[in-house]
Tab-separated table of C-alpha atoms in Angstrom:
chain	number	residue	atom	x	y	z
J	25	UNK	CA	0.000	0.000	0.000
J	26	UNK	CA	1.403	3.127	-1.341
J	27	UNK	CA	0.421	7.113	-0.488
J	28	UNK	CA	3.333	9.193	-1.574
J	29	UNK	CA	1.065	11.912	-1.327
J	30	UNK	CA	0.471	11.781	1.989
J	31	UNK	CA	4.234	12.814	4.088
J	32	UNK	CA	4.407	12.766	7.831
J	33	UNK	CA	6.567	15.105	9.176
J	34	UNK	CA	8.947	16.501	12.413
J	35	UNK	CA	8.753	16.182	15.592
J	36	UNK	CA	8.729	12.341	15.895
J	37	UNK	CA	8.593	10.314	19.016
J	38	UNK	CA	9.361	6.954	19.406
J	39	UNK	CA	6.785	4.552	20.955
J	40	UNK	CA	8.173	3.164	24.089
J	41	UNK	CA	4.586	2.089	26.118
J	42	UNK	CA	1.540	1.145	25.864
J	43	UNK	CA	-1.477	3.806	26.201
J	44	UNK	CA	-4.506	1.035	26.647
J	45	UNK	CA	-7.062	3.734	25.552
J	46	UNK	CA	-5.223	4.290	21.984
J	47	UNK	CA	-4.718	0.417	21.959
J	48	UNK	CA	-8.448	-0.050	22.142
J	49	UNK	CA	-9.377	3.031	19.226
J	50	UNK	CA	-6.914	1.008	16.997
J	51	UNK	CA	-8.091	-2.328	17.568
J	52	UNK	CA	-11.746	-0.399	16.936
J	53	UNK	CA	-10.089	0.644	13.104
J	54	UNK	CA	-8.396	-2.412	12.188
J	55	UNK	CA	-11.050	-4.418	13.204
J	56	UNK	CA	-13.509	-2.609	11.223
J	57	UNK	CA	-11.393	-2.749	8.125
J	58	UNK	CA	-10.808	-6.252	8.436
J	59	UNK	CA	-14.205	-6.631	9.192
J	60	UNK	CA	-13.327	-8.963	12.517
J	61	UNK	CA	-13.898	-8.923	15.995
J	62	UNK	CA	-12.633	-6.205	18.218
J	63	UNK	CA	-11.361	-8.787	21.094
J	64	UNK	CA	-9.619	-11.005	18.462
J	65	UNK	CA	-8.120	-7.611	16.754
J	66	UNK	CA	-6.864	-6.413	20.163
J	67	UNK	CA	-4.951	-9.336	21.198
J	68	UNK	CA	-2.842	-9.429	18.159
J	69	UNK	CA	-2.160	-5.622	17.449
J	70	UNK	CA	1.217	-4.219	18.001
J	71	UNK	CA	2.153	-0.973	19.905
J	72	UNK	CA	2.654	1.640	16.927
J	73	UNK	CA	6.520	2.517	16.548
J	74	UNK	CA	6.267	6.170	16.148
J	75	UNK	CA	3.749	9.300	16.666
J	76	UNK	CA	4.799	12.308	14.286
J	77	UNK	CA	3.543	16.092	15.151
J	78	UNK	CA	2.902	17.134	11.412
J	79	UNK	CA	1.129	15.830	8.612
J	80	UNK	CA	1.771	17.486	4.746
J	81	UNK	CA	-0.353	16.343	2.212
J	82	UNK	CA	1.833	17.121	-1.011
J	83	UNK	CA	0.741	18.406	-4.610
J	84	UNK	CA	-0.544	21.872	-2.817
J	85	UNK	CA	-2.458	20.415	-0.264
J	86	UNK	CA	-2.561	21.069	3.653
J	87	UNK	CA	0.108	21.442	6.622
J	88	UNK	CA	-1.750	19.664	9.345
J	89	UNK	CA	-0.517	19.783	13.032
J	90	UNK	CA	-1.394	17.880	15.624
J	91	UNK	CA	-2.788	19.426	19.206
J	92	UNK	CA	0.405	18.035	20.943
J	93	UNK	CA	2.275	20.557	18.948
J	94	UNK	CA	-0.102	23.301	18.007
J	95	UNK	CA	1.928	26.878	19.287
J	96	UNK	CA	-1.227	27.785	20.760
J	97	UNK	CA	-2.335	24.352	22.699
J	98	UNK	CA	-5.001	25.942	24.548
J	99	UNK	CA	-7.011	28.196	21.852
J	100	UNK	CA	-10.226	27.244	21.182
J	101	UNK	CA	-9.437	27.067	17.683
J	102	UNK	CA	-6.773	24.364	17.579
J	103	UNK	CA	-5.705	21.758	15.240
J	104	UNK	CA	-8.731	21.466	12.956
J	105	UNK	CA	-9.146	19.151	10.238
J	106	UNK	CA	-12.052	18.209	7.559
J	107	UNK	CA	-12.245	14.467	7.252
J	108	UNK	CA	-14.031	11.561	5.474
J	109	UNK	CA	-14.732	8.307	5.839
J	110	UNK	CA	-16.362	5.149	4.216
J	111	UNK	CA	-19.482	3.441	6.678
J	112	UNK	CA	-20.793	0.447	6.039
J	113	UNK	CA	-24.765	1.237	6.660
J	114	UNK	CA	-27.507	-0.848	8.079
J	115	UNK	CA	-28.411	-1.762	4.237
J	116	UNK	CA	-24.734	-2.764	3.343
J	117	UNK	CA	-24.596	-0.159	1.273
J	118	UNK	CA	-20.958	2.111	1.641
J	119	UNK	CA	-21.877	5.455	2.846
J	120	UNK	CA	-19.801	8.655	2.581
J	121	UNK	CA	-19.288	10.371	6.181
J	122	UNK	CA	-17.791	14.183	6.609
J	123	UNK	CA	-16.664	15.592	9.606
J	124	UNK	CA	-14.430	17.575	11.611
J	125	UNK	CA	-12.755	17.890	14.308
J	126	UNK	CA	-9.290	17.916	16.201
J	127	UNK	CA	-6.080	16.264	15.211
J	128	UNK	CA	-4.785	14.451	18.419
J	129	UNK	CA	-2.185	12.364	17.222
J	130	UNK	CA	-0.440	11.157	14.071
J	131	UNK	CA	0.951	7.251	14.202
J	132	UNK	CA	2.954	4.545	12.740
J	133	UNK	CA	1.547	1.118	12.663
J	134	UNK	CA	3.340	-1.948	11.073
J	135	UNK	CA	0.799	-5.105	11.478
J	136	UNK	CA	2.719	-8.742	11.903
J	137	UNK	CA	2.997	-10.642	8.572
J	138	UNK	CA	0.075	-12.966	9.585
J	139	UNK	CA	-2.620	-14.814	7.903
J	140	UNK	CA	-5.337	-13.415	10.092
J	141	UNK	CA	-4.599	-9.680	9.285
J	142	UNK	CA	-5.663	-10.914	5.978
J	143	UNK	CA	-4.924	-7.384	3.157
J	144	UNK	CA	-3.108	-6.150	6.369
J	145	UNK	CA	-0.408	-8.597	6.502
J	146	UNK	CA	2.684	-7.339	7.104
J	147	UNK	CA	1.525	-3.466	6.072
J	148	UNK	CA	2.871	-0.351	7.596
J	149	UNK	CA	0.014	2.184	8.370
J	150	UNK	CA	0.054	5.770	9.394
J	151	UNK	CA	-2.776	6.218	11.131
J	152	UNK	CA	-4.844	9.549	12.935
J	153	UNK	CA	-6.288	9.972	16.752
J	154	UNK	CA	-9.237	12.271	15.940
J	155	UNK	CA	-11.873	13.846	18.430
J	156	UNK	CA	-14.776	14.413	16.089
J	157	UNK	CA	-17.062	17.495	16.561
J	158	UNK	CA	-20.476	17.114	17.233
J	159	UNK	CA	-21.721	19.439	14.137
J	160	UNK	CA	-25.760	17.655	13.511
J	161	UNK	CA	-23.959	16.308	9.846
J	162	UNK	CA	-23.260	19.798	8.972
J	163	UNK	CA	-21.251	20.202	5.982
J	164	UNK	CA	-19.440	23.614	6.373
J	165	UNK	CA	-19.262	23.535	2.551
J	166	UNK	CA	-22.782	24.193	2.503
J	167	UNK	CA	-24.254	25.538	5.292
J	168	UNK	CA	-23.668	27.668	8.060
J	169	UNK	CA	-21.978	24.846	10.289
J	170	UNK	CA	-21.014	25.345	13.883
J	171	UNK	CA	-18.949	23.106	16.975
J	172	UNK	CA	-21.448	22.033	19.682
J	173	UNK	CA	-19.727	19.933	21.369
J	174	UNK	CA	-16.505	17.024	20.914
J	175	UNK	CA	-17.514	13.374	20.855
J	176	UNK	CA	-15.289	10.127	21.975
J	177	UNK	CA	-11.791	9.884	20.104
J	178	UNK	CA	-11.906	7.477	17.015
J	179	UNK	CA	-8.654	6.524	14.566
J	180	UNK	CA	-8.732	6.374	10.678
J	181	UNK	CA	-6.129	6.490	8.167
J	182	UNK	CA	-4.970	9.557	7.247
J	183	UNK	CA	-5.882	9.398	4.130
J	184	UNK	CA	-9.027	10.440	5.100
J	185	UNK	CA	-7.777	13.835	6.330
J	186	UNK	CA	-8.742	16.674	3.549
J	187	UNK	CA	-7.952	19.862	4.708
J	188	UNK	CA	-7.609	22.130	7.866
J	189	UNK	CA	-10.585	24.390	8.689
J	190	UNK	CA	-11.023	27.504	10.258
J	191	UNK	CA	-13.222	28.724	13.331
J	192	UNK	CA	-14.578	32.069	14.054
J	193	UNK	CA	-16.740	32.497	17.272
J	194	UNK	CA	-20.708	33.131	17.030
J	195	UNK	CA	-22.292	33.755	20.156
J	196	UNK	CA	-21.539	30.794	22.384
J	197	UNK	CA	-20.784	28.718	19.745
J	198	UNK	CA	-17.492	28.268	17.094
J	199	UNK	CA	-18.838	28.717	13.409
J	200	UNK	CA	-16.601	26.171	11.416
J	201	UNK	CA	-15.484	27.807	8.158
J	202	UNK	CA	-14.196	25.570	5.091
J	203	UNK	CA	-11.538	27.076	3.387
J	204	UNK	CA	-12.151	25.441	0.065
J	205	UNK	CA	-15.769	26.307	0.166
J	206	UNK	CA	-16.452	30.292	-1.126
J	207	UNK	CA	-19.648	30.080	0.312
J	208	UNK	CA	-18.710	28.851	3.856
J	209	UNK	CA	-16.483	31.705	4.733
J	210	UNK	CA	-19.131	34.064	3.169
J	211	UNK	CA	-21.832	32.336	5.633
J	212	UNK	CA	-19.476	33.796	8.224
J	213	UNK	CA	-17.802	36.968	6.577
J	214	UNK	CA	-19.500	39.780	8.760
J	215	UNK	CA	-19.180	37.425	12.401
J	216	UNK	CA	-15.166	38.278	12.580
J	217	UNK	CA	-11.629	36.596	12.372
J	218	UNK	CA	-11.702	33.037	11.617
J	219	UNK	CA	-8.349	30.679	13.049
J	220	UNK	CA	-6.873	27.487	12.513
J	221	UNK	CA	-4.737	27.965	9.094
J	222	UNK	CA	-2.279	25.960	8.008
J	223	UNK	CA	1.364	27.356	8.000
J	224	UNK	CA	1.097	28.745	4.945
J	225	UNK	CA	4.804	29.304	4.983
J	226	UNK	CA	6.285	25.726	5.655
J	227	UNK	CA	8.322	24.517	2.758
J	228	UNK	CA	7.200	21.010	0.721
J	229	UNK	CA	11.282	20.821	0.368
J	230	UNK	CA	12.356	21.054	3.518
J	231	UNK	CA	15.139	18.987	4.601
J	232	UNK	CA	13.522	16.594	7.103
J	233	UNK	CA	13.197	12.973	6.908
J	234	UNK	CA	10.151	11.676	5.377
J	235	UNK	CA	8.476	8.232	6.018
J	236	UNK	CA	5.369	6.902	3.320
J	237	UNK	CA	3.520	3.928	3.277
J	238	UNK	CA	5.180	0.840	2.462
């Protein structure tokens, strides 16, 4: 599995124990992928090997950042990222799920080389800790869509990251602005500053080490 488009970036930290919690949201992912049970998932999974603080997705996409290293860890407006993902509804029919909310972590995952990991086998993935946004299945992109309130942690690949969005405060709520959308930050133009863009002045060709799928 390949994603040169997709480059993880400085600071990186090795893995060196367990967090039970994260454990458990990965064992959630994989399991769901694999479409297996959580408990037999759990058993097997390794610790990831490495959490990076940055995310670049290349070809003019966004810089993301994760809370841990945000420059401003306690603004409202931290992190913020615009994210999809594939459900499997009642009707077995793949659904398309938007959402947003803030980027926790950023991981490195190598399954064993085992028949029960099945496509999995032996595959390195860089995965996401997200905290989703309760938002009533707003899409910013076209409506007036606003943060009430952060739901429980999931994981995903970050491939399903699209793009950093901005917040700008409305009463007592945050008004979530896409930046891709025209009529999302005109929704919002007249209700003040919006935060939460990417650093527009990081360099693609940095010198830093880069790690893709393999």
């Amino acid at each position: 599995m390949s994603d040169p488009n997709h480059i993880i970036r400085p600071p990186f930290k090795r893995v060196t124990q367990q967090d039970p919690s994260l454990q458990q949201k990965i064992a959630q992912y994989v399991a769901q992928v694999l479409g297996k049970r959580e408990s037999e998932v759990k058993i097997r999974l390794p610790l990831p090997t490495l959490f990076a603080g940055k995310l670049r997705i290349c070809g003019g996409g966004d810089f993301f950042r994760t809370t841990a290293v945000s420059r401003r860890p306690a603004a409202p407006a931290r992190r913020n990222c615009y994210y999809e993902v594939i459900l499997e509804a009642h009707n077995r029919h793949l659904v398309r799920v938007i959402g947003y909310g803030d980027l926790e972590k950023i991981f490195v995952l190598t399954l064993p080389s085992n028949k029960f990991f099945t496509s999995l086998s032996g595959k390195t993935l860089v995965l996401a800790l997200i905290t989703p946004w309760n938002t009533k299945g707003k899409d910013a992109a076209s409506e007036n869509t606003y943060l009430l309130s952060r739901r429980a942690t999931i994981v995903t690949d970050v491939r399903s990251l699209k793009a950093v969005v901005g917040l700008v405060p409305v009463g007592k709520w945050w008004g979530i602005i896409d930046r891709m959308s025209a009529a999302s930050a005109q929704g919002f133009v007249d209700m003040g500053t919006w935060e939460g863009t990417p650093e527009e002045n990081e360099s693609e060709t940095e010198d830093v080490d880069k790690l893709f799928y393999t």
